[in-house]
N, CA, C and O atoms as a GROMACS GRO file, in nm:
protein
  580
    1UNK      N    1   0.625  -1.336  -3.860
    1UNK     CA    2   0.576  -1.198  -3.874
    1UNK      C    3   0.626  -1.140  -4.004
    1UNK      O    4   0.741  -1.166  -4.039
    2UNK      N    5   0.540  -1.056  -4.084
    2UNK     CA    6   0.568  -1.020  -4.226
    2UNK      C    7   0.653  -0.913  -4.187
    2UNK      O    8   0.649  -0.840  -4.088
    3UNK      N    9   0.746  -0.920  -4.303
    3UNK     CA   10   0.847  -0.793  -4.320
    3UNK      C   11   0.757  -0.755  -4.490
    3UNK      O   12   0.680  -0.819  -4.562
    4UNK      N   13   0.829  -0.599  -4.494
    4UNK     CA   14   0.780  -0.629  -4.626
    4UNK      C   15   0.700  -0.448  -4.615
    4UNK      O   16   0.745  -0.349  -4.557
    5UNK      N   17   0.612  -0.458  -4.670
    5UNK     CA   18   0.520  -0.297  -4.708
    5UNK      C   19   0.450  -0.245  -4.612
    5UNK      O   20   0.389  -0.140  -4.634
    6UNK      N   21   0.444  -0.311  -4.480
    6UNK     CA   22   0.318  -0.236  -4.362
    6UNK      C   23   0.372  -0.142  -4.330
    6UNK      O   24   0.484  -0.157  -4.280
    7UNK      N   25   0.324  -0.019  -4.343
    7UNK     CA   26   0.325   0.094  -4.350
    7UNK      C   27   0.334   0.132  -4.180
    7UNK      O   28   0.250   0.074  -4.112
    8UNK      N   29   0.401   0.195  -4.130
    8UNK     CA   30   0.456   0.273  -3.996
    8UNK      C   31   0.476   0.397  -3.957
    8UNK      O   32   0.568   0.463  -4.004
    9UNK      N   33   0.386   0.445  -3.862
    9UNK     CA   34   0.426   0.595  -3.872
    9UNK      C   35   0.416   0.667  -4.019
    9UNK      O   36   0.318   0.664  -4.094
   10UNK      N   37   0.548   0.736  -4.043
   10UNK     CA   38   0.599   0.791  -4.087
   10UNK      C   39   0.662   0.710  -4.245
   10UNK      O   40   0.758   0.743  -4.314
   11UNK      N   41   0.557   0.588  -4.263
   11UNK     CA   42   0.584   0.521  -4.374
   11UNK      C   43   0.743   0.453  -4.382
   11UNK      O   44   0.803   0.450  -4.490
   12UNK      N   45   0.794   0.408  -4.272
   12UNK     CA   46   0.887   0.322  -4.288
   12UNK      C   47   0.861   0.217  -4.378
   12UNK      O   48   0.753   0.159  -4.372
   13UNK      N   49   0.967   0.179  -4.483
   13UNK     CA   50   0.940   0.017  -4.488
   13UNK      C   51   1.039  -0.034  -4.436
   13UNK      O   52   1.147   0.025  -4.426
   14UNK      N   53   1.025  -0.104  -4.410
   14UNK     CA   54   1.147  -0.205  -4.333
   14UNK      C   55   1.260  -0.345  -4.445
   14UNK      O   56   1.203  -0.448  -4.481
   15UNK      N   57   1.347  -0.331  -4.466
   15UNK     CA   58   1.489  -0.339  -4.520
   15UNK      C   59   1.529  -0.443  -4.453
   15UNK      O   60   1.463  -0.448  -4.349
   16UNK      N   61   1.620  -0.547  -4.462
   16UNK     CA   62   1.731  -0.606  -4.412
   16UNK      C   63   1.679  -0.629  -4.219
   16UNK      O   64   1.639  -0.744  -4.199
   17UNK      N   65   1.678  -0.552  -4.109
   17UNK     CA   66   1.646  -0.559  -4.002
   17UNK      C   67   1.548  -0.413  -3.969
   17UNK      O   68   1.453  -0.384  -3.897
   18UNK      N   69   1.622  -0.356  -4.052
   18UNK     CA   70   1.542  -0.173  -4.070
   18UNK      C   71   1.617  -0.173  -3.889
   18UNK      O   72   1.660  -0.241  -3.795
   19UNK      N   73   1.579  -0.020  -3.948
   19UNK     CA   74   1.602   0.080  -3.797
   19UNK      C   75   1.491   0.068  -3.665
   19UNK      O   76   1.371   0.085  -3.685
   20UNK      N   77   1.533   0.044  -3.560
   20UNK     CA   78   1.425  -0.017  -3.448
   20UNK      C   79   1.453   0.124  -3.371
   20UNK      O   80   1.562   0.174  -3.346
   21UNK      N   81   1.300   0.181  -3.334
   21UNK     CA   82   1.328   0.286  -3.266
   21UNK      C   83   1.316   0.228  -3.102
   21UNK      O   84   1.245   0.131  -3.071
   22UNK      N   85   1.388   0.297  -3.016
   22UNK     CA   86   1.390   0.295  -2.897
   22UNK      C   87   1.389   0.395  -2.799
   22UNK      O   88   1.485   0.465  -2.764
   23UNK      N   89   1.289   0.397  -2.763
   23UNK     CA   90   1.318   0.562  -2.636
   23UNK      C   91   1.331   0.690  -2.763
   23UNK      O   92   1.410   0.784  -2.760
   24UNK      N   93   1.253   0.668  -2.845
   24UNK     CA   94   1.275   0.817  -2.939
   24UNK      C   95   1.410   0.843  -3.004
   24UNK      O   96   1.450   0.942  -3.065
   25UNK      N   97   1.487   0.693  -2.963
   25UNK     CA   98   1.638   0.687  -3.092
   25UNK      C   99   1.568   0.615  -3.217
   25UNK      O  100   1.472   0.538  -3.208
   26UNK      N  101   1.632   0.653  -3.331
   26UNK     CA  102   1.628   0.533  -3.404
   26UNK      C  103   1.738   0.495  -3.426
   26UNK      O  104   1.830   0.571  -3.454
   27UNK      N  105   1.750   0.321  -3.413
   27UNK     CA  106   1.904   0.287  -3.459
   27UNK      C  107   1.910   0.175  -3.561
   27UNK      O  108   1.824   0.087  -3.564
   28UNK      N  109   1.986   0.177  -3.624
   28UNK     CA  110   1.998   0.094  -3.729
   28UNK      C  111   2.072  -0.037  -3.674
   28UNK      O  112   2.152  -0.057  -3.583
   29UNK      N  113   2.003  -0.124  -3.778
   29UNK     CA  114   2.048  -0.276  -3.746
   29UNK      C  115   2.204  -0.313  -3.726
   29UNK      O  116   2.246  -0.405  -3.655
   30UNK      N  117   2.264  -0.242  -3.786
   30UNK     CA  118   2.421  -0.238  -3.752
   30UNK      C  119   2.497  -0.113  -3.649
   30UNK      O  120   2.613  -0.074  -3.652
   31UNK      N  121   2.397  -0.075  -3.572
   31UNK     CA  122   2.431   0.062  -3.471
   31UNK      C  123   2.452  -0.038  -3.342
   31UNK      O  124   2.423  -0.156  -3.359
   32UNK      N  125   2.500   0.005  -3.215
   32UNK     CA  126   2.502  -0.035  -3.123
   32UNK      C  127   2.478   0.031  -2.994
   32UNK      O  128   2.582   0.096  -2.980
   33UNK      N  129   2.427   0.047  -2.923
   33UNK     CA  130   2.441   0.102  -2.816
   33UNK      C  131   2.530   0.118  -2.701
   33UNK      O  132   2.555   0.014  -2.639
   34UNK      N  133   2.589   0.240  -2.654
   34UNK     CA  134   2.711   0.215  -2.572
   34UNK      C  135   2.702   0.119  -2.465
   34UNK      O  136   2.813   0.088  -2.423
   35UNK      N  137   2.573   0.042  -2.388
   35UNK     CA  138   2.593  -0.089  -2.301
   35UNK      C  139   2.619  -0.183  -2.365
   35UNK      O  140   2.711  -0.248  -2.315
   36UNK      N  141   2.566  -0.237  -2.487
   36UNK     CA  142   2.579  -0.331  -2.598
   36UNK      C  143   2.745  -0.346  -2.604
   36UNK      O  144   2.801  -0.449  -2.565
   37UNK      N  145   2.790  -0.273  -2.638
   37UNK     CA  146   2.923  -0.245  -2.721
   37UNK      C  147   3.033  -0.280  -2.534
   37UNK      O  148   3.134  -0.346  -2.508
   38UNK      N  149   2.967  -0.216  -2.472
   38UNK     CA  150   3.006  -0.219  -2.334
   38UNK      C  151   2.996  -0.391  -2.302
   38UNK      O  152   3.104  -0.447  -2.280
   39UNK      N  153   2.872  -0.474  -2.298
   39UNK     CA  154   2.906  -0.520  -2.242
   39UNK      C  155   2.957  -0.628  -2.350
   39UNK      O  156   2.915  -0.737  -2.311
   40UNK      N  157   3.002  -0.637  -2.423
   40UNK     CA  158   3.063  -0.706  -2.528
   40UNK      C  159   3.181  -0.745  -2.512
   40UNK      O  160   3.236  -0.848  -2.551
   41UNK      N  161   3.234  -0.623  -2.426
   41UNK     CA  162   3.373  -0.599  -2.369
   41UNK      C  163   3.410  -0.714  -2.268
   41UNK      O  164   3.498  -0.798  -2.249
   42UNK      N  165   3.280  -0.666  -2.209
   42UNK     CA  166   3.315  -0.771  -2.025
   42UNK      C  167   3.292  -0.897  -2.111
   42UNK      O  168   3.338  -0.988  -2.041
   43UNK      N  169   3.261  -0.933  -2.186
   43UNK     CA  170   3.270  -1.052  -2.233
   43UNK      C  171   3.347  -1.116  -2.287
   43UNK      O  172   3.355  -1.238  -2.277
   44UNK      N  173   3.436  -1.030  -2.370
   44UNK     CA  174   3.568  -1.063  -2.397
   44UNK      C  175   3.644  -1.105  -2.307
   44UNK      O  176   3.688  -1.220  -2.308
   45UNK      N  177   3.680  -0.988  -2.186
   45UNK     CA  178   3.741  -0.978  -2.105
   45UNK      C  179   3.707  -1.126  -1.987
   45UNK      O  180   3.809  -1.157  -1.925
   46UNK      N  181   3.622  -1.186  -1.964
   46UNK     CA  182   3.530  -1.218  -1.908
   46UNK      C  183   3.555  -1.162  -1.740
   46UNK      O  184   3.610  -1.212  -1.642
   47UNK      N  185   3.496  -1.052  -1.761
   47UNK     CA  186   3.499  -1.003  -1.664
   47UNK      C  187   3.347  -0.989  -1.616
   47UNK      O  188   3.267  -0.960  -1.705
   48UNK      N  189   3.297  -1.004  -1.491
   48UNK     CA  190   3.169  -0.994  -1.423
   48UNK      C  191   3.081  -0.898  -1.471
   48UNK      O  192   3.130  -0.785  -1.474
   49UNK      N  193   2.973  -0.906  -1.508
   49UNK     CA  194   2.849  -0.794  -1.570
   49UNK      C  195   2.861  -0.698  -1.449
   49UNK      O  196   2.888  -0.706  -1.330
   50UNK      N  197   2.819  -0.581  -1.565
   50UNK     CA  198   2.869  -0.430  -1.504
   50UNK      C  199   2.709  -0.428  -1.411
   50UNK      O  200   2.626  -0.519  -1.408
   51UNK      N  201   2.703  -0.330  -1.359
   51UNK     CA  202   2.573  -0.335  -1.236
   51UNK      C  203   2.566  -0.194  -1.220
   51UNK      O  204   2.675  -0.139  -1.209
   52UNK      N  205   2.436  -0.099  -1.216
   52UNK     CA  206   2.413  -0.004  -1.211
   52UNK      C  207   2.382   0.035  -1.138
   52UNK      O  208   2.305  -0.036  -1.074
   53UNK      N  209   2.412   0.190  -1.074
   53UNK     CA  210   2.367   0.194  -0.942
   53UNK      C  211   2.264   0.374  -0.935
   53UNK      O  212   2.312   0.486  -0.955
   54UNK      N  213   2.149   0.344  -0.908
   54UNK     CA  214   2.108   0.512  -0.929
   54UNK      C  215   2.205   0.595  -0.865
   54UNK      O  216   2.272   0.516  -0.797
   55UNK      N  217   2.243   0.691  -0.851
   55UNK     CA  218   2.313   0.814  -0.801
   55UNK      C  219   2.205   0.955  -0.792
   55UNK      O  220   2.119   0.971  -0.879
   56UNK      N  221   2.219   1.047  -0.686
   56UNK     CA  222   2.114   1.161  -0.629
   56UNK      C  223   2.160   1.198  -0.816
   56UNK      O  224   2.256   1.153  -0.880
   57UNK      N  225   2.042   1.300  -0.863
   57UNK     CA  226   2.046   1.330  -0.958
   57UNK      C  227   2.058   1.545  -0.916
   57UNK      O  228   2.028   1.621  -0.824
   58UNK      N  229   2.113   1.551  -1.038
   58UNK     CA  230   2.161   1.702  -0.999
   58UNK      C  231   2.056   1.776  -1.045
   58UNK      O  232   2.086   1.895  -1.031
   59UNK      N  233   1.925   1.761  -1.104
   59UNK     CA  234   1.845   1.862  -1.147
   59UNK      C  235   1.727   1.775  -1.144
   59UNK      O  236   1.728   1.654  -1.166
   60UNK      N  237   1.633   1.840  -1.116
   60UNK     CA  238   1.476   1.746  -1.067
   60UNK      C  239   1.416   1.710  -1.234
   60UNK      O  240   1.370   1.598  -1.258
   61UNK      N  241   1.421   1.788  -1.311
   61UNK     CA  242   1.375   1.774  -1.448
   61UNK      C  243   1.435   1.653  -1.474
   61UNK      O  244   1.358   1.558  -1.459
   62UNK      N  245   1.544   1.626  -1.507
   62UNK     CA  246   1.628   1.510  -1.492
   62UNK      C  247   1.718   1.441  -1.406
   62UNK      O  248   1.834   1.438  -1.363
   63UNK      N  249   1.541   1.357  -1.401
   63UNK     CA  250   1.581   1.330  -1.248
   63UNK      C  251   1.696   1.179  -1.219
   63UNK      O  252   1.725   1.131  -1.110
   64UNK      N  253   1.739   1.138  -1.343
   64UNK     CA  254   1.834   0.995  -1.358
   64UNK      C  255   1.940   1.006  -1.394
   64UNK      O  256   1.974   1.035  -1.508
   65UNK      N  257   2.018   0.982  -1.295
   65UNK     CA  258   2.159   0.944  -1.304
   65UNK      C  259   2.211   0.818  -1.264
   65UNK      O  260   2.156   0.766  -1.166
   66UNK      N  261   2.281   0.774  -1.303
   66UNK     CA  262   2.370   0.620  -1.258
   66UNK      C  263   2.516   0.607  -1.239
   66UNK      O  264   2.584   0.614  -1.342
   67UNK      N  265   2.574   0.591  -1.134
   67UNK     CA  266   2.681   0.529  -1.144
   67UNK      C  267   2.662   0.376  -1.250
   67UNK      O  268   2.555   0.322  -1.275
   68UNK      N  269   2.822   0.326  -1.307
   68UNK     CA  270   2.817   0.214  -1.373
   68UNK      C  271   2.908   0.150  -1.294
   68UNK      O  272   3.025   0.188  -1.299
   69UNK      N  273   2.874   0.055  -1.216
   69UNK     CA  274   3.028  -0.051  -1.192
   69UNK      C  275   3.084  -0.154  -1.274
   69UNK      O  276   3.009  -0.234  -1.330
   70UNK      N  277   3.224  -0.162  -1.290
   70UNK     CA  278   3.252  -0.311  -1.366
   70UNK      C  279   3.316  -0.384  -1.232
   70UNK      O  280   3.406  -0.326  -1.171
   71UNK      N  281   3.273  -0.491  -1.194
   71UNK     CA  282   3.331  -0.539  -1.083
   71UNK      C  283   3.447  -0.628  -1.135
   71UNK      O  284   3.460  -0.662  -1.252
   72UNK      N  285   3.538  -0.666  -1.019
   72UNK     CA  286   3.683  -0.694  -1.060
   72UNK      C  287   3.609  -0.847  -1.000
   72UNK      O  288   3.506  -0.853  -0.934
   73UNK      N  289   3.686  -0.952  -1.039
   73UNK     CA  290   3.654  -1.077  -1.047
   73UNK      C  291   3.678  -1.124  -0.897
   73UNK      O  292   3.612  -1.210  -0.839
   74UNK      N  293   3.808  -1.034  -0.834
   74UNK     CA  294   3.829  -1.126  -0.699
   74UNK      C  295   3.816  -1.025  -0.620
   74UNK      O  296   3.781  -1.052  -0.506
   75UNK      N  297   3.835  -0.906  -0.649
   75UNK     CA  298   3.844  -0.858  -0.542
   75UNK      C  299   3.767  -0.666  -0.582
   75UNK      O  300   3.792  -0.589  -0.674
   76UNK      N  301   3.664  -0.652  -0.449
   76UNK     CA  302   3.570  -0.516  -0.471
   76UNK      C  303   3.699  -0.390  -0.503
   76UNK      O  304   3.720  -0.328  -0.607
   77UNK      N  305   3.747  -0.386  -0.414
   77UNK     CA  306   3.836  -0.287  -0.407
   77UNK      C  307   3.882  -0.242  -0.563
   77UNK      O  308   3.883  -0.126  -0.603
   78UNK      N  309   3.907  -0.320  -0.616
   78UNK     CA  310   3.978  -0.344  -0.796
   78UNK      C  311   3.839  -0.272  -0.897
   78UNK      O  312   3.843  -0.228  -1.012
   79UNK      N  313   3.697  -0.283  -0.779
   79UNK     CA  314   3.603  -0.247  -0.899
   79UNK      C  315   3.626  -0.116  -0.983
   79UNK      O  316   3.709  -0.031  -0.948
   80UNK      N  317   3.544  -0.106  -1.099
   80UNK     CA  318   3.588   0.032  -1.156
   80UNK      C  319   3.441   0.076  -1.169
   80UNK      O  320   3.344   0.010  -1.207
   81UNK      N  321   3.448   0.182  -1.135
   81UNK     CA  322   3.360   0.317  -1.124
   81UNK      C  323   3.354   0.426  -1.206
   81UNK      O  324   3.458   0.489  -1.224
   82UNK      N  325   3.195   0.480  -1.290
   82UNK     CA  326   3.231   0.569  -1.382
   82UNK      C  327   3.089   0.666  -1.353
   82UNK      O  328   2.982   0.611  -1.376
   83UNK      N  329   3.088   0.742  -1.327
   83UNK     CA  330   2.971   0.830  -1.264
   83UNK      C  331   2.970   0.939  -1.372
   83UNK      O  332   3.067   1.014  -1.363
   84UNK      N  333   2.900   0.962  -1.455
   84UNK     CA  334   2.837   1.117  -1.546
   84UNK      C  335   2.794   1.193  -1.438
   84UNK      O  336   2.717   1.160  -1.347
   85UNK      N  337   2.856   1.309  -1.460
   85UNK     CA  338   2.834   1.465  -1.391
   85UNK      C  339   2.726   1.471  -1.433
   85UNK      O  340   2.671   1.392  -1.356
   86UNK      N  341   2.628   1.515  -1.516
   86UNK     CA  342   2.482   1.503  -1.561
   86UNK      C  343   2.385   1.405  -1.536
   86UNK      O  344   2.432   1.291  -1.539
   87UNK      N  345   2.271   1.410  -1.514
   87UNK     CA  346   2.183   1.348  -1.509
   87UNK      C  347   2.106   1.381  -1.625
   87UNK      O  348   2.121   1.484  -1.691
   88UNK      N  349   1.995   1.257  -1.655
   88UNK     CA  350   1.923   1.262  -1.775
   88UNK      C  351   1.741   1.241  -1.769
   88UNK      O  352   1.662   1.181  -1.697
   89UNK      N  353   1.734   1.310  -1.862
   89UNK     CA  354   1.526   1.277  -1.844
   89UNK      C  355   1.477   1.106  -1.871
   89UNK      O  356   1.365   1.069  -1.836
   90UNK      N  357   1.552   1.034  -1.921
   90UNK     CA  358   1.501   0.901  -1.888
   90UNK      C  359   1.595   0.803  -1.922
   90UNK      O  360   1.676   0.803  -2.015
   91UNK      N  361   1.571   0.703  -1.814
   91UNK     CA  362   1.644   0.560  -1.742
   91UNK      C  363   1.739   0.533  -1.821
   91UNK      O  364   1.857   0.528  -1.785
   92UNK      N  365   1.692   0.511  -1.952
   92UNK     CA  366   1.791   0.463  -2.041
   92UNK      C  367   1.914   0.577  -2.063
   92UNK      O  368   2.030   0.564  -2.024
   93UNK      N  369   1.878   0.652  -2.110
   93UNK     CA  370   1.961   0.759  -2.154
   93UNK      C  371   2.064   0.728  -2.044
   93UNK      O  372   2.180   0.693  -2.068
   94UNK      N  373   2.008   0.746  -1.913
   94UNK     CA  374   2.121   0.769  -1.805
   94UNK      C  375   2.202   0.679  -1.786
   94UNK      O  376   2.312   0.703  -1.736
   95UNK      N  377   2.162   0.558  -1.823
   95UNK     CA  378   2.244   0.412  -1.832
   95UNK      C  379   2.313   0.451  -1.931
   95UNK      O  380   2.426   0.430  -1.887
   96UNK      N  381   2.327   0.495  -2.040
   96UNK     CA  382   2.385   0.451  -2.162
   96UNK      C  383   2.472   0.548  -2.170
   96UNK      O  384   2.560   0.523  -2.252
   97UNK      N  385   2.480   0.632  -2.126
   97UNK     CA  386   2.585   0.774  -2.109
   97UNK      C  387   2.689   0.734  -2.000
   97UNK      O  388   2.808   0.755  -2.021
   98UNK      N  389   2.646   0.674  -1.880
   98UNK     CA  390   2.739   0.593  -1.782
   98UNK      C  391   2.780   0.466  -1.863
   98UNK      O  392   2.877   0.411  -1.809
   99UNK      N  393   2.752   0.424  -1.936
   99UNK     CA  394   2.812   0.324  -2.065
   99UNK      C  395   2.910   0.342  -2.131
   99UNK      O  396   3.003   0.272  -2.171
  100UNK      N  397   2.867   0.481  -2.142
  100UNK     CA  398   2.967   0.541  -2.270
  100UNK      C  399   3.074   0.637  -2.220
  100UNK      O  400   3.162   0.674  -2.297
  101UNK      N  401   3.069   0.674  -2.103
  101UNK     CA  402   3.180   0.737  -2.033
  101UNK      C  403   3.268   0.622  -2.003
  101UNK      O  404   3.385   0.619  -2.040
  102UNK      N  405   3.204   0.515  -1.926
  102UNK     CA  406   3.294   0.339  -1.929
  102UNK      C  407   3.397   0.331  -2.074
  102UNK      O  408   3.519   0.345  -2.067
  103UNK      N  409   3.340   0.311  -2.174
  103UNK     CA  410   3.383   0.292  -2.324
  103UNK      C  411   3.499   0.424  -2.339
  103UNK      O  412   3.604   0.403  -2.399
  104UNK      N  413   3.473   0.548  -2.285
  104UNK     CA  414   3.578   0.610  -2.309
  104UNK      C  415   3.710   0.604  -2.226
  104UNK      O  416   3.806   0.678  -2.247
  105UNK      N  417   3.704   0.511  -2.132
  105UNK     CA  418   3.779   0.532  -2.078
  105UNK      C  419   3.869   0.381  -2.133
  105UNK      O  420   3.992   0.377  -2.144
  106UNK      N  421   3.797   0.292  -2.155
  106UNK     CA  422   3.848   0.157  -2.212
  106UNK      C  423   3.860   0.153  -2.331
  106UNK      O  424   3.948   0.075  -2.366
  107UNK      N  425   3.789   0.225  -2.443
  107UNK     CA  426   3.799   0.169  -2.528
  107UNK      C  427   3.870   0.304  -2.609
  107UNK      O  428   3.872   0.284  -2.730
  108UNK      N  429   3.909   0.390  -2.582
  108UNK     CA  430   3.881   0.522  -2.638
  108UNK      C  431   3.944   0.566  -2.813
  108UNK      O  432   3.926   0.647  -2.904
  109UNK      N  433   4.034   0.434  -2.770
  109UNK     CA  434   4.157   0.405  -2.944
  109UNK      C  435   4.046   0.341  -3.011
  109UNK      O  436   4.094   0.297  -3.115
  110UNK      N  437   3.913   0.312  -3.006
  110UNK     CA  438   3.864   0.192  -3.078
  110UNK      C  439   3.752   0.314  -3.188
  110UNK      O  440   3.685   0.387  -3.116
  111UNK      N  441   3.735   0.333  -3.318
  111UNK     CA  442   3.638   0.434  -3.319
  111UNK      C  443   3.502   0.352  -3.326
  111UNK      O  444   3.465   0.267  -3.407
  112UNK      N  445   3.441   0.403  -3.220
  112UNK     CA  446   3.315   0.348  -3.201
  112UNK      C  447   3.215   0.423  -3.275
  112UNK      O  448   3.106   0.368  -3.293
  113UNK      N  449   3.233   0.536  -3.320
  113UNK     CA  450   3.145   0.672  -3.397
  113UNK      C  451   3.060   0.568  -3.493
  113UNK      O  452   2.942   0.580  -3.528
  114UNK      N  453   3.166   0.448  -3.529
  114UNK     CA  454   3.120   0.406  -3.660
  114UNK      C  455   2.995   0.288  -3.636
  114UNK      O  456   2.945   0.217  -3.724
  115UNK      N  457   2.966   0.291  -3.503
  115UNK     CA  458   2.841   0.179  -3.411
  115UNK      C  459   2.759   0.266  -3.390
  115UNK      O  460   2.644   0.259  -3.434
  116UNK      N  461   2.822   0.403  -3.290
  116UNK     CA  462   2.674   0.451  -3.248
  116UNK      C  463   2.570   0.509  -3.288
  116UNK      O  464   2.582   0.565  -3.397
  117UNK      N  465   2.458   0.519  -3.233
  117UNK     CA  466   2.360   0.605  -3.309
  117UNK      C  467   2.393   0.704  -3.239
  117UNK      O  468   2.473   0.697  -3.145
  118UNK      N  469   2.313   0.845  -3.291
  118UNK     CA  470   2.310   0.947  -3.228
  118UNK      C  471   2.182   0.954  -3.112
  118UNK      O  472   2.082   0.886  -3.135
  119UNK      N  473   2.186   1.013  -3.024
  119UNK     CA  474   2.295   1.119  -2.968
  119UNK      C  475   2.437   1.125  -2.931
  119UNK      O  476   2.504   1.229  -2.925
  120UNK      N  477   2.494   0.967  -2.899
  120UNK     CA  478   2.556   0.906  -2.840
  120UNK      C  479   2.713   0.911  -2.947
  120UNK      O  480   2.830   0.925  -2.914
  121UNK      N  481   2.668   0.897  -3.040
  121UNK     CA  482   2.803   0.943  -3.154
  121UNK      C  483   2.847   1.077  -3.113
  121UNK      O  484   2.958   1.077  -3.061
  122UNK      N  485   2.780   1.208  -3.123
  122UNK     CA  486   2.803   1.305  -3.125
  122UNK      C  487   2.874   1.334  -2.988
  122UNK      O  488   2.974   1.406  -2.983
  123UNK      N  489   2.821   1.277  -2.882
  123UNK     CA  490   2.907   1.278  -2.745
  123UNK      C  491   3.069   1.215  -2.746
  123UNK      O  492   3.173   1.259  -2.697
  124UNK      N  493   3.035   1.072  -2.836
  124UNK     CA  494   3.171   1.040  -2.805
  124UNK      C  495   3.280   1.128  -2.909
  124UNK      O  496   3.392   1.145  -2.861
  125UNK      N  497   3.260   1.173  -3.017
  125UNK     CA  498   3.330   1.226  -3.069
  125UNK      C  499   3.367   1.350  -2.983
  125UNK      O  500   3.489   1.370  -2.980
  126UNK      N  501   3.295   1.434  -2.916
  126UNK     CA  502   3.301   1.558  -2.858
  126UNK      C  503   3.382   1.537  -2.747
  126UNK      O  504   3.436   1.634  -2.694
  127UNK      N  505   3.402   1.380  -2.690
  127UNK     CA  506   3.465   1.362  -2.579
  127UNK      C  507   3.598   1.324  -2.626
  127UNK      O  508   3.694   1.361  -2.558
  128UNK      N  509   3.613   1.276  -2.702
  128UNK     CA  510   3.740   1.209  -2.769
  128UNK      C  511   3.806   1.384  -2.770
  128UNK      O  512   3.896   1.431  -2.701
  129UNK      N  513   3.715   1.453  -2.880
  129UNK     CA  514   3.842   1.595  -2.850
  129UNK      C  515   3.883   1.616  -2.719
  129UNK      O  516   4.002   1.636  -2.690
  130UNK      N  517   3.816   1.615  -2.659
  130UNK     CA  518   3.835   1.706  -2.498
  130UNK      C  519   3.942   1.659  -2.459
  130UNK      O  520   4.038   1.721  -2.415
  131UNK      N  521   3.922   1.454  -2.487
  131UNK     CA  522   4.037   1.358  -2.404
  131UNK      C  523   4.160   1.429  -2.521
  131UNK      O  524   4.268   1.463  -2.474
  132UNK      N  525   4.143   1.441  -2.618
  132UNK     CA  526   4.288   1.466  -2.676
  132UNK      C  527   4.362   1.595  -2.672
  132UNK      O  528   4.482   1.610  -2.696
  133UNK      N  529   4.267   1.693  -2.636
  133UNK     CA  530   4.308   1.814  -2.555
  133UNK      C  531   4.381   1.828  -2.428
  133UNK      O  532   4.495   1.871  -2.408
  134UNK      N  533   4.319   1.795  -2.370
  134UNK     CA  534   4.344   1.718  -2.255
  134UNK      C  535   4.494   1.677  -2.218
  134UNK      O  536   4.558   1.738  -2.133
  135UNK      N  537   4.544   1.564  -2.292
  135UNK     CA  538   4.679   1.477  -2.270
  135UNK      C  539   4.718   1.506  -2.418
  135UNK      O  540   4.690   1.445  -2.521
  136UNK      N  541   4.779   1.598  -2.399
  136UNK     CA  542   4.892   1.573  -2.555
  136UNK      C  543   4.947   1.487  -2.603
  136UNK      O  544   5.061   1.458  -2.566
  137UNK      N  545   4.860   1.399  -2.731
  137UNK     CA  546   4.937   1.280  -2.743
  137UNK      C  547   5.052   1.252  -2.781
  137UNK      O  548   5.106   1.297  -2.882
  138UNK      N  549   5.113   1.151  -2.676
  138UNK     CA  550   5.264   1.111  -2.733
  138UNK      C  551   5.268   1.051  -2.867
  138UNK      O  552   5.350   1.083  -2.954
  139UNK      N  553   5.144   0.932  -2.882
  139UNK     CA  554   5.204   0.902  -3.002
  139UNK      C  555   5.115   0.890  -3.075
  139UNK      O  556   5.003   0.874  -3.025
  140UNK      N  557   5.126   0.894  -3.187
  140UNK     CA  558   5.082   0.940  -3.291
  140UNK      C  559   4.921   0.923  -3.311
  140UNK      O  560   4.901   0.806  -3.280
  141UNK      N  561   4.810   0.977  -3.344
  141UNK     CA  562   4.714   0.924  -3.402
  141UNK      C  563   4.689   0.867  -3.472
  141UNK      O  564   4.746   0.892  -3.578
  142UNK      N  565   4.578   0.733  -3.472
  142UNK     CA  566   4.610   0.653  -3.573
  142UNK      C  567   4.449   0.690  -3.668
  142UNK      O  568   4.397   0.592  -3.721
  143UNK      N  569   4.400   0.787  -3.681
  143UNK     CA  570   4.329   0.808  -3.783
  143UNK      C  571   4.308   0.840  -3.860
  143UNK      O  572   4.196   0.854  -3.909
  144UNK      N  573   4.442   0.872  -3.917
  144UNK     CA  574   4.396   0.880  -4.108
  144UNK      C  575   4.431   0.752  -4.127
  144UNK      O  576   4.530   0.701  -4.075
  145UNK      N  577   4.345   0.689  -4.208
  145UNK     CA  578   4.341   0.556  -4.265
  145UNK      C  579   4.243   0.567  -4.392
  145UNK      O  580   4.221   0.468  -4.462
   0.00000   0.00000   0.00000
């Protein structure tokens, strides 16, 4: 398939992998998505693929919400659970926000700002304050670099 001058929309040309829109994101070839980045993790870890579960949604407009499970290898009880208070207008979104609440809770020292696309940047940064509001850190921040 040609890369190269075919004209798109809004006259994209397409670059290196170019930006792939999805669900009305666009993300760039080096962006990631918080399940991506998520499940990258369980893979490290090799821990069992995370499994989604719908949850009643709090507003009919948006009507999708998900619990995310990461299941523990031996035993349910150990699973971990991450449920968004919000629900979202579509599937994905709602997956990827229960992704990214996961990521904040695991990964939260890691700056991911520098993977995500937006909307999803702007959340985790907004959450990172809250978490550092939140718990006064003992030790030190490590972001000026």
């Amino acid at each position: 398939h040609h890369r190269g001058h075919r004209q798109k929309g809004a006259g994209t040309i397409r670059t290196d992998k170019g930006p792939i829109e999805k669900d009305g994101l666009v993300i760039q070839s080096w962006q990631r998505l918080p399940s991506q980045i998520l499940n990258q993790w369980i893979d490290k870890q090799r821990r069992p693929k995370s499994q989604f579960k719908k949850v009643k949604a709090a507003n009919e407009e948006k009507p999708f919400r998900f619990e995310i499970i990461l299941p523990d290898l031996k035993s349910s009880a150990k699973d971990i659970h991450f449920c968004p208070t919000e629900s979202f207008q579509t599937l994905s979104a709602a997956k990827e926000y229960a992704a990214l609440l996961a990521l904040l809770s695991l990964q939260s020292n890691i700056p991911l700002e520098m993977k995500l696309p937006e909307p999803y940047r702007s959340s985790w940064i907004a959450s990172l304050e809250l978490k550092k509001r939140e718990q006064t850190p003992n030790k030190k921040n490590k972001e000026e670099n």
